[in-house]
PDB file of C-alpha atoms in Angstrom:
ATOM      1  CA  UNK A   1      90.696 -74.003  45.891  1.00 57.00           C
ATOM      2  CA  UNK A   2      89.982 -70.686  44.161  1.00 63.00           C
ATOM      3  CA  UNK A   3      89.171 -67.853  46.519  1.00 70.00           C
ATOM      4  CA  UNK A   4      88.385 -64.391  45.348  1.00 75.00           C
ATOM      5  CA  UNK A   5      87.939 -61.430  47.545  1.00 76.00           C
ATOM      6  CA  UNK A   6      84.723 -59.481  47.110  1.00 77.00           C
ATOM      7  CA  UNK A   7      85.132 -55.998  45.645  1.00 77.00           C
ATOM      8  CA  UNK A   8      85.370 -53.174  48.115  1.00 72.00           C
ATOM      9  CA  UNK A   9      82.289 -50.951  48.282  1.00 73.00           C
ATOM     10  CA  UNK A  10      82.662 -47.620  46.543  1.00 68.00           C
ATOM     11  CA  UNK A  11      82.595 -44.529  48.730  1.00 72.00           C
ATOM     12  CA  UNK A  12      79.289 -42.675  48.481  1.00 73.00           C
ATOM     13  CA  UNK A  13      79.235 -39.794  46.043  1.00 76.00           C
ATOM     14  CA  UNK A  14      78.596 -36.243  47.186  1.00 74.00           C
ATOM     15  CA  UNK A  15      75.123 -36.358  45.629  1.00 77.00           C
ATOM     16  CA  UNK A  16      74.320 -39.498  47.633  1.00 79.00           C
ATOM     17  CA  UNK A  17      75.496 -37.885  50.856  1.00 85.00           C
ATOM     18  CA  UNK A  18      73.455 -34.648  50.597  1.00 87.00           C
ATOM     19  CA  UNK A  19      70.144 -36.153  51.770  1.00 86.00           C
ATOM     20  CA  UNK A  20      71.888 -37.900  54.655  1.00 87.00           C
ATOM     21  CA  UNK A  21      73.683 -34.730  55.693  1.00 90.00           C
ATOM     22  CA  UNK A  22      70.403 -32.802  55.541  1.00 90.00           C
ATOM     23  CA  UNK A  23      68.621 -35.361  57.730  1.00 91.00           C
ATOM     24  CA  UNK A  24      71.553 -35.363  60.134  1.00 92.00           C
ATOM     25  CA  UNK A  25      71.300 -31.561  60.413  1.00 92.00           C
ATOM     26  CA  UNK A  26      67.685 -31.929  61.599  1.00 94.00           C
ATOM     27  CA  UNK A  27      68.486 -34.193  64.538  1.00 95.00           C
ATOM     28  CA  UNK A  28      67.439 -32.567  67.845  1.00 95.00           C
ATOM     29  CA  UNK A  29      65.587 -29.759  66.072  1.00 95.00           C
ATOM     30  CA  UNK A  30      61.909 -29.116  66.660  1.00 96.00           C
ATOM     31  CA  UNK A  31      59.708 -30.203  63.776  1.00 97.00           C
ATOM     32  CA  UNK A  32      56.040 -29.703  62.968  1.00 96.00           C
ATOM     33  CA  UNK A  33      54.694 -32.790  61.210  1.00 97.00           C
ATOM     34  CA  UNK A  34      51.231 -32.546  59.618  1.00 96.00           C
ATOM     35  CA  UNK A  35      49.366 -35.779  58.854  1.00 97.00           C
ATOM     36  CA  UNK A  36      46.646 -36.805  56.412  1.00 96.00           C
ATOM     37  CA  UNK A  37      43.941 -36.454  59.097  1.00 95.00           C
ATOM     38  CA  UNK A  38      45.017 -32.788  59.668  1.00 93.00           C
ATOM     39  CA  UNK A  39      46.671 -33.446  63.028  1.00 96.00           C
ATOM     40  CA  UNK A  40      49.934 -31.662  63.723  1.00 96.00           C
ATOM     41  CA  UNK A  41      52.700 -33.153  65.848  1.00 97.00           C
ATOM     42  CA  UNK A  42      55.304 -30.803  67.319  1.00 97.00           C
ATOM     43  CA  UNK A  43      58.375 -32.450  68.801  1.00 97.00           C
ATOM     44  CA  UNK A  44      62.111 -32.979  68.828  1.00 97.00           C
ATOM     45  CA  UNK A  45      63.344 -34.982  65.807  1.00 97.00           C
ATOM     46  CA  UNK A  46      65.279 -38.108  66.777  1.00 97.00           C
ATOM     47  CA  UNK A  47      65.429 -40.267  63.641  1.00 95.00           C
ATOM     48  CA  UNK A  48      63.744 -41.644  60.547  1.00 94.00           C
ATOM     49  CA  UNK A  49      63.902 -44.907  58.636  1.00 93.00           C
ATOM     50  CA  UNK A  50      63.767 -46.197  55.068  1.00 91.00           C
ATOM     51  CA  UNK A  51      59.939 -46.084  55.123  1.00 94.00           C
ATOM     52  CA  UNK A  52      59.958 -42.363  56.035  1.00 92.00           C
ATOM     53  CA  UNK A  53      58.582 -42.958  59.528  1.00 96.00           C
ATOM     54  CA  UNK A  54      59.578 -40.096  61.810  1.00 97.00           C
ATOM     55  CA  UNK A  55      60.361 -40.441  65.514  1.00 98.00           C
ATOM     56  CA  UNK A  56      59.812 -37.383  67.698  1.00 98.00           C
ATOM     57  CA  UNK A  57      60.377 -36.978  71.431  1.00 98.00           C
ATOM     58  CA  UNK A  58      58.677 -34.596  73.870  1.00 97.00           C
ATOM     59  CA  UNK A  59      55.851 -34.428  71.351  1.00 98.00           C
ATOM     60  CA  UNK A  60      52.576 -32.519  71.509  1.00 97.00           C
ATOM     61  CA  UNK A  61      49.640 -33.413  69.297  1.00 97.00           C
ATOM     62  CA  UNK A  62      47.419 -30.597  68.032  1.00 96.00           C
ATOM     63  CA  UNK A  63      43.957 -31.167  66.577  1.00 95.00           C
ATOM     64  CA  UNK A  64      41.416 -28.886  64.996  1.00 86.00           C
ATOM     65  CA  UNK A  65      38.295 -28.668  67.173  1.00 83.00           C
ATOM     66  CA  UNK A  66      35.206 -30.584  66.164  1.00 77.00           C
ATOM     67  CA  UNK A  67      32.408 -28.661  64.466  1.00 72.00           C
ATOM     68  CA  UNK A  68      30.301 -28.842  67.650  1.00 72.00           C
ATOM     69  CA  UNK A  69      33.144 -27.339  69.700  1.00 64.00           C
ATOM     70  CA  UNK A  70      33.704 -24.594  67.111  1.00 62.00           C
ATOM     71  CA  UNK A  71      30.003 -23.660  66.882  1.00 61.00           C
ATOM     72  CA  UNK A  72      29.884 -21.408  70.010  1.00 60.00           C
ATOM     73  CA  UNK A  73      32.907 -19.430  68.795  1.00 55.00           C
ATOM     74  CA  UNK A  74      31.295 -19.015  65.406  1.00 52.00           C
ATOM     75  CA  UNK A  75      28.096 -17.701  66.960  1.00 55.00           C
ATOM     76  CA  UNK A  76      30.004 -15.135  69.036  1.00 58.00           C
ATOM     77  CA  UNK A  77      31.557 -13.455  65.995  1.00 54.00           C
ATOM     78  CA  UNK A  78      29.699 -10.749  64.182  1.00 51.00           C
ATOM     79  CA  UNK A  79      28.861 -10.817  60.516  1.00 52.00           C
ATOM     80  CA  UNK A  80      31.012  -7.723  59.989  1.00 50.00           C
ATOM     81  CA  UNK A  81      34.172  -9.487  61.093  1.00 62.00           C
ATOM     82  CA  UNK A  82      33.689 -12.526  58.874  1.00 67.00           C
ATOM     83  CA  UNK A  83      36.429 -14.651  60.480  1.00 72.00           C
ATOM     84  CA  UNK A  84      36.292 -17.206  63.249  1.00 69.00           C
ATOM     85  CA  UNK A  85      39.264 -17.969  65.474  1.00 75.00           C
ATOM     86  CA  UNK A  86      39.204 -21.253  67.349  1.00 75.00           C
ATOM     87  CA  UNK A  87      42.181 -22.643  69.252  1.00 83.00           C
ATOM     88  CA  UNK A  88      43.393 -26.132  68.445  1.00 84.00           C
ATOM     89  CA  UNK A  89      43.161 -28.744  71.169  1.00 92.00           C
ATOM     90  CA  UNK A  90      46.449 -30.237  72.314  1.00 93.00           C
ATOM     91  CA  UNK A  91      47.855 -33.008  74.460  1.00 95.00           C
ATOM     92  CA  UNK A  92      51.321 -34.181  75.439  1.00 97.00           C
ATOM     93  CA  UNK A  93      52.277 -37.570  73.986  1.00 97.00           C
ATOM     94  CA  UNK A  94      56.008 -37.950  74.678  1.00 97.00           C
ATOM     95  CA  UNK A  95      57.864 -40.271  72.293  1.00 98.00           C
ATOM     96  CA  UNK A  96      55.932 -40.953  69.070  1.00 98.00           C
ATOM     97  CA  UNK A  97      56.389 -42.614  65.708  1.00 97.00           C
ATOM     98  CA  UNK A  98      54.577 -40.813  62.897  1.00 98.00           C
ATOM     99  CA  UNK A  99      54.046 -43.274  60.018  1.00 97.00           C
ATOM    100  CA  UNK A 100      55.610 -41.971  56.822  1.00 96.00           C
ATOM    101  CA  UNK A 101      52.585 -42.915  54.709  1.00 97.00           C
ATOM    102  CA  UNK A 102      50.476 -40.441  56.738  1.00 97.00           C
ATOM    103  CA  UNK A 103      52.887 -37.481  56.616  1.00 97.00           C
ATOM    104  CA  UNK A 104      51.722 -34.570  54.473  1.00 97.00           C
ATOM    105  CA  UNK A 105      54.169 -31.847  55.507  1.00 96.00           C
ATOM    106  CA  UNK A 106      57.260 -31.445  57.700  1.00 95.00           C
ATOM    107  CA  UNK A 107      58.416 -28.013  58.857  1.00 95.00           C
ATOM    108  CA  UNK A 108      61.537 -27.106  60.806  1.00 95.00           C
ATOM    109  CA  UNK A 109      60.962 -24.651  63.625  1.00 89.00           C
ATOM    110  CA  UNK A 110      63.583 -21.939  63.461  1.00 80.00           C
ATOM    111  CA  UNK A 111      63.705 -18.746  65.438  1.00 75.00           C
ATOM    112  CA  UNK A 112      64.599 -15.436  63.796  1.00 71.00           C
ATOM    113  CA  UNK A 113      67.978 -15.436  65.563  1.00 68.00           C
ATOM    114  CA  UNK A 114      68.793 -18.889  64.133  1.00 64.00           C
ATOM    115  CA  UNK A 115      67.867 -17.752  60.633  1.00 66.00           C
ATOM    116  CA  UNK A 116      70.030 -14.605  60.930  1.00 72.00           C
ATOM    117  CA  UNK A 117      73.080 -16.555  62.124  1.00 71.00           C
ATOM    118  CA  UNK A 118      72.616 -19.074  59.304  1.00 70.00           C
ATOM    119  CA  UNK A 119      72.465 -16.230  56.789  1.00 76.00           C
ATOM    120  CA  UNK A 120      75.625 -14.660  58.248  1.00 78.00           C
ATOM    121  CA  UNK A 121      77.491 -17.982  57.973  1.00 74.00           C
ATOM    122  CA  UNK A 122      76.385 -18.360  54.348  1.00 75.00           C
ATOM    123  CA  UNK A 123      77.490 -14.823  53.537  1.00 80.00           C
ATOM    124  CA  UNK A 124      80.879 -15.487  55.168  1.00 80.00           C
ATOM    125  CA  UNK A 125      81.333 -18.514  52.899  1.00 77.00           C
ATOM    126  CA  UNK A 126      80.344 -16.412  49.870  1.00 77.00           C
ATOM    127  CA  UNK A 127      77.029 -18.218  49.346  1.00 66.00           C
ATOM    128  CA  UNK A 128      74.122 -15.966  48.423  1.00 59.00           C
ATOM    129  CA  UNK A 129      70.870 -17.139  50.001  1.00 53.00           C
TER     130      UNK A 129
END
């Protein structure tokens, strides 16, 4: 009986690990996910999968108002101003799965203090941002 042992898997290269490390760094951060129908989901990133679906917790959904809802605001502005400001409607959803095929943009919410501390850490390591 001839038995051969299967080859051991090779350790992942540094280039292969970078995307995983980046995704891991986003866990528990607040993300803004914009979808193809112009909705925006704001929530705490929990995980993703191989199909780029994104799972968010404590999520709020924001929608642009309908044209009928925006009409009164438009009428109240003067011609001199030329801009209309209408608040988006929102609702709390909780735990959601945003299908990857509908995601247009993902943004990480960072406060100015977080950005400054990240810049200081990079400067300490000698990395110019």
